[in-house]
Short mmCIF file of C-alpha atoms in Angstrom, two decimals:
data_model
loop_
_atom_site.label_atom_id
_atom_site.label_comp_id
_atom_site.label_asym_id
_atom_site.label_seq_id
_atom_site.Cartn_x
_atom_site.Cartn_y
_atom_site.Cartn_z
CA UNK A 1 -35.60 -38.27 21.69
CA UNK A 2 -32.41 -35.99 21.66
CA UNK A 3 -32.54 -33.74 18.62
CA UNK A 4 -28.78 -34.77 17.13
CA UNK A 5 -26.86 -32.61 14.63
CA UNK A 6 -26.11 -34.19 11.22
CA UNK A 7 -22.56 -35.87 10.89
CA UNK A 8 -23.18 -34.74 7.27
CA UNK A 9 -23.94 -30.46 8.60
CA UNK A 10 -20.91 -31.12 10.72
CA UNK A 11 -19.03 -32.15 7.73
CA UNK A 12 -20.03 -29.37 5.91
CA UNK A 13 -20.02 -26.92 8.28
CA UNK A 14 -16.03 -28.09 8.70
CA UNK A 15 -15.13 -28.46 5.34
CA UNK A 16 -16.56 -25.13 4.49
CA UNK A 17 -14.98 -23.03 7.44
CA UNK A 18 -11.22 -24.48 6.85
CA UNK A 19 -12.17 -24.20 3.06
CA UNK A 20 -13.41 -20.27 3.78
CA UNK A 21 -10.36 -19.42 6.34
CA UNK A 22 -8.21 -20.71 3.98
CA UNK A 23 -9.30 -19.02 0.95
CA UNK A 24 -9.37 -15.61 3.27
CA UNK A 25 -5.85 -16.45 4.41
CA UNK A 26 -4.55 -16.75 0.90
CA UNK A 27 -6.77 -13.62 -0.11
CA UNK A 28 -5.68 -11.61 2.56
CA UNK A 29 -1.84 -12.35 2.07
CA UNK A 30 -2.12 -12.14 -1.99
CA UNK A 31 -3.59 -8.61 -1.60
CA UNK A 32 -0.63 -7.64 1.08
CA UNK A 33 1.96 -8.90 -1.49
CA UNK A 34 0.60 -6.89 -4.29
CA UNK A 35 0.37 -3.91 -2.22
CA UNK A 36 3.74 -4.25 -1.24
CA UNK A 37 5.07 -4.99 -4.46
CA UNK A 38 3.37 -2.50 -6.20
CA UNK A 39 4.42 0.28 -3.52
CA UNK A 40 7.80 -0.47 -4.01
CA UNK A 41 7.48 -0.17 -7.55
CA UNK A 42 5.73 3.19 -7.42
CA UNK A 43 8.02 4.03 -4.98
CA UNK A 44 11.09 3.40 -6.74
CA UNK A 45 9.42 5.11 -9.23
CA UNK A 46 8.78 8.32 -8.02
CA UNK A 47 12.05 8.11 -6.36
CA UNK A 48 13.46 7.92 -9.61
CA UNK A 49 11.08 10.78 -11.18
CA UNK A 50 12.02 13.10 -8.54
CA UNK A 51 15.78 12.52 -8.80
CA UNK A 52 15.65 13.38 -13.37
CA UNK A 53 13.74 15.99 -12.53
CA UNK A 54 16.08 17.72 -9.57
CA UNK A 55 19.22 16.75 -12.18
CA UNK A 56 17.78 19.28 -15.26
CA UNK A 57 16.52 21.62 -13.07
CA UNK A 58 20.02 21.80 -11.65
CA UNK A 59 21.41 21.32 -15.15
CA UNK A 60 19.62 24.65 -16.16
CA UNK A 61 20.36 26.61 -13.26
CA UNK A 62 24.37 25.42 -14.53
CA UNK A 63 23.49 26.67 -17.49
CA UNK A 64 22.58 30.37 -15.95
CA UNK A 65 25.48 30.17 -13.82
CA UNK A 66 27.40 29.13 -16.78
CA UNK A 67 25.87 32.00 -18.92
CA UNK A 68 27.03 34.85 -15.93
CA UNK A 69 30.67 32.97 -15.86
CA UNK A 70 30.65 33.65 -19.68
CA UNK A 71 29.98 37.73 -19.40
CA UNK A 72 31.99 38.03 -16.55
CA UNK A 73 34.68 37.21 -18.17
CA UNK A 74 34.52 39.85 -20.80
CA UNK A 75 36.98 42.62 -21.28
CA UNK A 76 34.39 45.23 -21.05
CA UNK A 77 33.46 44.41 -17.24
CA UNK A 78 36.71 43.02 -16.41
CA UNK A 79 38.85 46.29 -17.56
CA UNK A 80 40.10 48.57 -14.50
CA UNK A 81 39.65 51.75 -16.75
CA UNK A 82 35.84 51.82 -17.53
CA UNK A 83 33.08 53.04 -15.04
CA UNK A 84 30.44 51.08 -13.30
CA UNK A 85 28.06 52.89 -15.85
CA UNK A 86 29.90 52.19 -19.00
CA UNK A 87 29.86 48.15 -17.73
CA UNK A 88 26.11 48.57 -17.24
CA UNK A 89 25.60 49.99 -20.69
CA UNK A 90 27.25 47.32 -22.00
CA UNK A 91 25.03 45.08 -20.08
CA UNK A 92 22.20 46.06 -21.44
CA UNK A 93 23.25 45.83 -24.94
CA UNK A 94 23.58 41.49 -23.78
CA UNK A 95 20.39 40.95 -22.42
CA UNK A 96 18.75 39.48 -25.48
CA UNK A 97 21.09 36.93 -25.31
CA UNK A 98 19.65 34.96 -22.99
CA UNK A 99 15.52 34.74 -23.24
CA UNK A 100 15.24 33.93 -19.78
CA UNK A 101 16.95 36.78 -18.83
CA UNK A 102 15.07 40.26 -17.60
CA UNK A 103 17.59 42.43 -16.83
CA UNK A 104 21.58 42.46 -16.60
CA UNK A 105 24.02 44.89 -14.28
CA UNK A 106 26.60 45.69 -12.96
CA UNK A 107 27.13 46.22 -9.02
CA UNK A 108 30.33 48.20 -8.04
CA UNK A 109 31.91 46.56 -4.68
CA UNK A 110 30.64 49.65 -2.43
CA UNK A 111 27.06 47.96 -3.67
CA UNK A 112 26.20 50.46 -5.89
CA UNK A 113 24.41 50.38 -9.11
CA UNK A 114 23.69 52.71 -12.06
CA UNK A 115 20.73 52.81 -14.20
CA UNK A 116 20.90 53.99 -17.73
CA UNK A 117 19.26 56.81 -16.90
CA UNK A 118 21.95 58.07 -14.32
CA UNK A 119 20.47 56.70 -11.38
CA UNK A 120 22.80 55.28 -8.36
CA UNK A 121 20.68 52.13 -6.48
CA UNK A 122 22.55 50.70 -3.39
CA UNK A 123 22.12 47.77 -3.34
CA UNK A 124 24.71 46.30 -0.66
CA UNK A 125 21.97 45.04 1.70
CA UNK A 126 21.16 42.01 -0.46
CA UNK A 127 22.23 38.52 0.18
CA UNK A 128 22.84 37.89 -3.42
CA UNK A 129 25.65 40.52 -3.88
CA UNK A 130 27.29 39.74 -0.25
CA UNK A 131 27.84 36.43 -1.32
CA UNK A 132 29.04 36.94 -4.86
CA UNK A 133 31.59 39.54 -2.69
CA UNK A 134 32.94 37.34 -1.06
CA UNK A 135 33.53 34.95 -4.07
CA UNK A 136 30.36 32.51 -4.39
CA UNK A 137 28.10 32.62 -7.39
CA UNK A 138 24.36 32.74 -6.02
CA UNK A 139 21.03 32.42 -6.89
CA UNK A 140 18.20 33.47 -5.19
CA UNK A 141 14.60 31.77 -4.67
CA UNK A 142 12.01 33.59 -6.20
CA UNK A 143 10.69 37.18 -4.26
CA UNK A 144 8.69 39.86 -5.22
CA UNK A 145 11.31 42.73 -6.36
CA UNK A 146 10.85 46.02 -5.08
CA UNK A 147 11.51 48.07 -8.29
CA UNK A 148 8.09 46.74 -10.11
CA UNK A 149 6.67 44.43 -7.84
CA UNK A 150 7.42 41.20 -10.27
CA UNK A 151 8.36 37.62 -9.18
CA UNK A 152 11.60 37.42 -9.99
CA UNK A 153 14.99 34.89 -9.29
CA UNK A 154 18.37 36.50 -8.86
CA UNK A 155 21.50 35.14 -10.32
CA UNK A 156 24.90 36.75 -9.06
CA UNK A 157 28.69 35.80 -9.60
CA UNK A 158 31.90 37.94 -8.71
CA UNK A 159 33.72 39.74 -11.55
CA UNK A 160 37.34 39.54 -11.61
CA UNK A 161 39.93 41.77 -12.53
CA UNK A 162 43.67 42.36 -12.82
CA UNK A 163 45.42 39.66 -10.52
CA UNK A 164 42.00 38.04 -9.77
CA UNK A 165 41.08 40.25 -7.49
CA UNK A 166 37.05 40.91 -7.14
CA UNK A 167 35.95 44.08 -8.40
CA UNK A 168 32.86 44.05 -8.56
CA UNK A 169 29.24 41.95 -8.95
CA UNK A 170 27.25 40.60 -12.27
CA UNK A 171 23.83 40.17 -11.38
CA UNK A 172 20.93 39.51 -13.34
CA UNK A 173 17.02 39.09 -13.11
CA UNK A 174 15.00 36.03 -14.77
CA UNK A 175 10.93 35.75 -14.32
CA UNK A 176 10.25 34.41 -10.91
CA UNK A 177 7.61 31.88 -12.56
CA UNK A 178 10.54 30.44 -14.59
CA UNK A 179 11.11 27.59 -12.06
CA UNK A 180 7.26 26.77 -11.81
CA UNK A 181 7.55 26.45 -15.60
CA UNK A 182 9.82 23.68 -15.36
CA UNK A 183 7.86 21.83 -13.42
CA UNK A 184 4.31 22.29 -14.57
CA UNK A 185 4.69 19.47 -17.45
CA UNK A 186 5.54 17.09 -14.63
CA UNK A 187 2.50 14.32 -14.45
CA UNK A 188 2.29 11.79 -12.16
CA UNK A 189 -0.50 9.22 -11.76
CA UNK A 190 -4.14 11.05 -13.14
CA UNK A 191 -3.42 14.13 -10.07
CA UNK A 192 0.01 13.67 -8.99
CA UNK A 193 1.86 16.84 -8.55
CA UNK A 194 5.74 18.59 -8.66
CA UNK A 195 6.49 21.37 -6.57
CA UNK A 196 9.68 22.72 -4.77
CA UNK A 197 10.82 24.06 -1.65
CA UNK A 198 13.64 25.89 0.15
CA UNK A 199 16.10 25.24 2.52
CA UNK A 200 13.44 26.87 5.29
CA UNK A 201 10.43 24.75 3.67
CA UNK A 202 9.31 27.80 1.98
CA UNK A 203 7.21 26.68 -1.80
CA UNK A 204 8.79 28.21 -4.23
CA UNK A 205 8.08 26.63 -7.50
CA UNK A 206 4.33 24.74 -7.80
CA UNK A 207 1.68 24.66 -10.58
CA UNK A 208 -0.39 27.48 -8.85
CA UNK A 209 2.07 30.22 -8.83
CA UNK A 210 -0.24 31.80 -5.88
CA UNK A 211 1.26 29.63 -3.97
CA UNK A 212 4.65 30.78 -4.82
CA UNK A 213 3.80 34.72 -4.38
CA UNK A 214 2.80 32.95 -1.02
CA UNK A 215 5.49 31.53 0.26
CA UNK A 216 3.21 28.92 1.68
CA UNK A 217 5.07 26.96 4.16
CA UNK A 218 3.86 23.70 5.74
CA UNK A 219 5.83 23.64 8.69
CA UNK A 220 4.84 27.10 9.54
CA UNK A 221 0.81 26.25 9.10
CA UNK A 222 1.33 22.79 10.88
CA UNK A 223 1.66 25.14 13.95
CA UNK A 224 -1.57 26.08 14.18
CA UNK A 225 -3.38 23.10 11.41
CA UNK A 226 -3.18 19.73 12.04
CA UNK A 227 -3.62 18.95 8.81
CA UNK A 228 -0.39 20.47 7.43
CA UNK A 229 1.77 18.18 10.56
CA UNK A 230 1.92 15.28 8.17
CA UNK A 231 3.34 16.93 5.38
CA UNK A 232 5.35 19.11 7.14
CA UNK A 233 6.51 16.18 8.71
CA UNK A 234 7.51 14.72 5.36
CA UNK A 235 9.15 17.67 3.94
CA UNK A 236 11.42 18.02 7.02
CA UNK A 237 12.70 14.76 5.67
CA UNK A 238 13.44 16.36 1.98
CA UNK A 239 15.05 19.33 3.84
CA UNK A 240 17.11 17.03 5.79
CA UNK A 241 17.91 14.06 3.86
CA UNK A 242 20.41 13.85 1.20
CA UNK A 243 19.54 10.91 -0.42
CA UNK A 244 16.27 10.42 -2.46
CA UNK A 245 13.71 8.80 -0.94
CA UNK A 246 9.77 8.12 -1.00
CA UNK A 247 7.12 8.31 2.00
CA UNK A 248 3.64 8.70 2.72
CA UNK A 249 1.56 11.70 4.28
CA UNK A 250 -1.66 12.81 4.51
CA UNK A 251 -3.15 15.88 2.38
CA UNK A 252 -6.28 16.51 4.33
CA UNK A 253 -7.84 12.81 4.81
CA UNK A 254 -6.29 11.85 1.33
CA UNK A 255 -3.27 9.35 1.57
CA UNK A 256 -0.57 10.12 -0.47
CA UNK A 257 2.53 8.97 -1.78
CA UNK A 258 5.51 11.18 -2.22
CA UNK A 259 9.06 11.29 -2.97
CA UNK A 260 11.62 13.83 -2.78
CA UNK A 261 15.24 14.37 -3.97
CA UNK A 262 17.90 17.65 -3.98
CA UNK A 263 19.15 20.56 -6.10
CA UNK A 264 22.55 20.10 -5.70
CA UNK A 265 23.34 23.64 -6.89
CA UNK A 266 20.81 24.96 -4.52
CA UNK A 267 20.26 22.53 -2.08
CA UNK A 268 16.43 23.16 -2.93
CA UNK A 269 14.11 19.85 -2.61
CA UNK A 270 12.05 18.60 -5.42
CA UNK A 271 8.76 16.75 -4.20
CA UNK A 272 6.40 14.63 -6.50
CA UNK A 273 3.20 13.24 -4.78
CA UNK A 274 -0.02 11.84 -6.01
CA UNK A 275 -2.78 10.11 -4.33
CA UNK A 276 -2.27 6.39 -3.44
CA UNK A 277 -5.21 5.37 -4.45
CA UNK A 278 -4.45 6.22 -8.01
CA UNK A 279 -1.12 3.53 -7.94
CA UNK A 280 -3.09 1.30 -5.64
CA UNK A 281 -6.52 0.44 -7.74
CA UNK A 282 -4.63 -2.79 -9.26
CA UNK A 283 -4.61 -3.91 -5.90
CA UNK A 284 -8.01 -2.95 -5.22
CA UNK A 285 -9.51 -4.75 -8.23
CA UNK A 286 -7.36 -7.40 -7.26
CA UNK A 287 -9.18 -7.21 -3.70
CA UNK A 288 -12.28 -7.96 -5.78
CA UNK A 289 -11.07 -10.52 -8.06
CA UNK A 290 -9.69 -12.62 -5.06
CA UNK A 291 -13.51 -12.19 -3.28
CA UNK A 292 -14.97 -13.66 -6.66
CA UNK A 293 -12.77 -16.46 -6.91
CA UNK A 294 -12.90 -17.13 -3.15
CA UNK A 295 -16.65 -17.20 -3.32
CA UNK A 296 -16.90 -19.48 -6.31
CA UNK A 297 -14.30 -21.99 -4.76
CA UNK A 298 -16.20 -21.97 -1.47
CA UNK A 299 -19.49 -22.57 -3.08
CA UNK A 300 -18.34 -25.47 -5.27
CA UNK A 301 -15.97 -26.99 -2.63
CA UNK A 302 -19.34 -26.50 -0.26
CA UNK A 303 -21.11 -28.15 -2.75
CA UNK A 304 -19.23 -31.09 -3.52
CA UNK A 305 -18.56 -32.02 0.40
CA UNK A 306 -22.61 -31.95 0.62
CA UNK A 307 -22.19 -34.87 -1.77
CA UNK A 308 -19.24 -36.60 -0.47
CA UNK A 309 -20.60 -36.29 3.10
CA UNK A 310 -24.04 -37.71 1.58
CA UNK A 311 -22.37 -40.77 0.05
CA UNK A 312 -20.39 -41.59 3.36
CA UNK A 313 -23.24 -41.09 5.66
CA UNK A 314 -25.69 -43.24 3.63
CA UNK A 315 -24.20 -46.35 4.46
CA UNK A 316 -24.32 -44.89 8.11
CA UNK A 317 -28.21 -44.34 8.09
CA UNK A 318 -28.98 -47.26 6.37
CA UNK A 319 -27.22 -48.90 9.57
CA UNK A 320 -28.83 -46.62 12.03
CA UNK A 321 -32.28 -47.81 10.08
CA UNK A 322 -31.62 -51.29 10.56
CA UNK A 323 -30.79 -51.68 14.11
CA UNK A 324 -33.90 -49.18 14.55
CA UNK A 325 -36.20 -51.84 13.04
CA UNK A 326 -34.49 -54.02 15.55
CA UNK A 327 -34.86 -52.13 18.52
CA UNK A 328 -38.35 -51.27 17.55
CA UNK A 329 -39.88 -53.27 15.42
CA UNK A 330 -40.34 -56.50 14.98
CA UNK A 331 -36.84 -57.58 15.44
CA UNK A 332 -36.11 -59.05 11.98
CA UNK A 333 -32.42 -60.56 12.12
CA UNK A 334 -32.54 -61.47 8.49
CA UNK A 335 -31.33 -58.05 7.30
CA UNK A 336 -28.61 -57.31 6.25
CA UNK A 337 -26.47 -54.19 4.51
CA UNK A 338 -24.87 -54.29 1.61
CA UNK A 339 -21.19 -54.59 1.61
CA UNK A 340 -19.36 -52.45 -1.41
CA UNK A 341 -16.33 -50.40 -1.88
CA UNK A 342 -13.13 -50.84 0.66
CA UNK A 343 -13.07 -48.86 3.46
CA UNK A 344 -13.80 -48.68 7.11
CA UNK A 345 -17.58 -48.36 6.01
CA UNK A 346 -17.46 -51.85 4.22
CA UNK A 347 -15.89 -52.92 7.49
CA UNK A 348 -18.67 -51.59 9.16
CA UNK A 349 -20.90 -53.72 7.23
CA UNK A 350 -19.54 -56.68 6.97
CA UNK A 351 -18.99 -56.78 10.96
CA UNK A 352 -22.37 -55.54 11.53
CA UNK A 353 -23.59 -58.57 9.23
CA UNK A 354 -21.69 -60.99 11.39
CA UNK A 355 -22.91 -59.41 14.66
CA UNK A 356 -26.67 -60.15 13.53
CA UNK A 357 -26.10 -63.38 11.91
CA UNK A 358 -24.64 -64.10 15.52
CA UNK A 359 -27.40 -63.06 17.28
CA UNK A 360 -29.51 -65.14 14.80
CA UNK A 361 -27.62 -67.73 15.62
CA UNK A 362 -27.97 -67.73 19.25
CA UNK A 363 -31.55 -67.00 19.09
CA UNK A 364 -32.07 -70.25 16.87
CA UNK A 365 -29.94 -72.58 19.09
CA UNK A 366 -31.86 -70.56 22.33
CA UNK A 367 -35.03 -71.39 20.71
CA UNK A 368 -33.98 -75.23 19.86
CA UNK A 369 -32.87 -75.88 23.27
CA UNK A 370 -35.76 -74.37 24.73
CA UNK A 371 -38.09 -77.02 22.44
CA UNK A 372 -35.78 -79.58 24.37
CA UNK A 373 -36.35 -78.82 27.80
CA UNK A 374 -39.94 -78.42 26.83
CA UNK A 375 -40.31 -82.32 26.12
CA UNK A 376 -38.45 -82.90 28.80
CA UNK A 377 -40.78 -81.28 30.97
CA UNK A 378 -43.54 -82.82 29.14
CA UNK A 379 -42.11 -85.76 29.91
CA UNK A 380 -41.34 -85.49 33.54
CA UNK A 381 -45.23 -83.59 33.96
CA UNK A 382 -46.25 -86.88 32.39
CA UNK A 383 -44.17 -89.11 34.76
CA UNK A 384 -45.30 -87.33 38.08
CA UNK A 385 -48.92 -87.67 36.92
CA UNK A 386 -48.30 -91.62 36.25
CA UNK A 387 -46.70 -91.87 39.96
CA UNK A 388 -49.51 -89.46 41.33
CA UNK A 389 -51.97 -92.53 40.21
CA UNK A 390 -50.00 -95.06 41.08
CA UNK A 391 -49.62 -93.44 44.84
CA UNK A 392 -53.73 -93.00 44.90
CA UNK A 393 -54.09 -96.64 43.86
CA UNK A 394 -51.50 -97.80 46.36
CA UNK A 395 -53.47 -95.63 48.95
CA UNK A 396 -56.69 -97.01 47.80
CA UNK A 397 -55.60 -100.47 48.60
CA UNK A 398 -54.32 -99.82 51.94
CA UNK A 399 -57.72 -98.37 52.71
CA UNK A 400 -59.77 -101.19 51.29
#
């Protein structure tokens, strides 16, 4: 006989596949949701993080500017009658004014400055003072200064005289780690850093200053590293884009998650990034939670179509059972199922109780006509033996 699979495995093994594709289809798009929702959230975030902190960086650099705009406009540096060195020695009488500040001078417009001790520095070269020149206050990104090989930032702004004509430059020096300290209080996630860059992608503000004294640029080592052409790619973005915005790259094989917004004064780019995993372990526990819950509902739902599919394939077997006994036994067409409940198996019951009662039924009337033509055969054996005697005695006769 055929080996046959269970209706009742086939039930199961149904039940349980649409009940385990559906519980991966709902886990599957629950975790994609939260992912999404949560990455816009960090993103906005950081988007947001990165724009505060480019405003007070750029409010302090005001401030600087605001500071220079303040000494400029003094009598002693804007007078026609006093010498480049008297407006430096009163200079240096204002730096304690400003902490931040190293050093203060003046620059005469042939680009020429003098020390307090008498010394004449040209300094007409530099970008600072050809820009304040020609009437633009400027700051510089942080270099290595050739006078004492410090990190330092340069602030500049014209000085105006009589009739507002330029006559010469204010310049002064603040600690080149000054814009690294503004950032180094900056946390994001458990790792997430702040650093800045230039207009040419140059770093010049980051918690490890060596990077500064660097000038570590990504889009310079993504020439010859791969793994500096994602972020490079990324801060070509904050270079280029005005708006704020957030994005992805890789640091190595780590996935991170970045944003970046601009100095207006400077047109520098502030850049936050973290790890994604660090914003993203909600969604991973979630991951989890959903595989718990998607395991327990599979196991019970498994476990309660075993019973269902028991109870409806019962009545089934008990059926298959019965006509067995008739097929091979002794054909007993007295049983009969029970008939309960009200659906298609009670119909199956009560119309497989009327089939047999049927066949009972045409068995007893087979049998009853069959005890007829009996005695009538009985009958007509018993009539063909009376005429065979008679014929013998008629024959007997006839011979005598």
């Amino acid at each position: 006989m055929t080996k046959r699979f269970s209706l009742k495995n086939k039930l199961i093994l149904i039940f349980g596949a649409l009940i385990a594709a559906a519980s991966v289809i709902e886990g599957v798009f629950a975790v994609r949701i939260a992912r999404k929702a949560v990455s816009e959230k960090v993103e906005a975030h950081l988007t947001g993080k990165a724009r505060d902190v480019a405003e007070i960086i750029n409010g302090r650099l005001e401030a600087f500017f605001q500071f220079a705009e303040g000494l400029a406009r003094m009598p002693e540096l804007t007078a026609s009658n006093s010498s480049s060195a008297e407006k430096t020695h009163f200079l240096t009488g204002q730096t304690g004014i400003n902490d931040d500040v190293l050093t203060l001078a003046f620059i005469d417009m042939q680009g020429f400055f003098y020390t307090a001790d008498g010394r004449k520095l040209d300094l007409n070269g530099r970008e600072w003072f050809q820009k304040a020149c020609k009437g633009s206050a400027f700051i510089t990104e942080p270099y290595v200064s050739k006078l004492d090989n410090s990190l330092v930032i340069t602030v500049s702004i014209p000085v105006y005289g009589d009739g507002q004509k330029i006559i010469g430059v204010l310049m002064f020096d603040i600690r080149g780690e000054w814009l690294s300290e503004q950032i180094e209080d900056i946390v994001v996630g458990k790792t997430g850093v702040c650093y800045v860059i230039d207009k040419n992608g140059i770093t010049i503000a980051d918690p490890d200053i060596e990077v500064v004294k660097s000038q570590e640029n990504s889009t310079e080592k993504a020439k010859t590293d791969a793994s500096y052409v994602s972020i490079a790619a990324f801060e070509k973005r904050a270079m280029t884009e005005a708006e704020p915005a957030a994005g992805y790259f890789y640091w190595g094989r780590r996935l991170d998650i970045a944003s970046f917004a601009r100095i207006k004064t400077t047109g520098w780019s502030v850049i936050i990034s973290a790890p994604a995993k660090e914003f993203m372990g909600t969604v991973g526990t979630l991951r989890v939670s959903m595989f718990i819950i998607g395991s327990v509902i599979l196991l019970t739902a498994v476990i309660i179509v075993f019973f269902t599919a028991r109870a409806i394939i019962k009545p089934i077997q008990t059926t298959v059972a019965a006509l067995r006994n008739i097929a091979q036994g002794e054909g007993d067409l007295t049983v009969r199922l029970p008939v309960t409940g009200n659906d298609e198996i009670t119909d199956l019951s009560e119309y497989f109780n009327a089939t047999i009662a049927k066949i009972g039924s045409s068995i007893k009337t087979v049998d009853s006509n069959t005890n007829v033509m009996q005695s009538i055969g009985d009958e007509l054996s018993s009539n063909m033996t009376e005429t065979a005697s008679a014929i013998n005695e008629i024959s007997s006769n006839i011979d005598g």
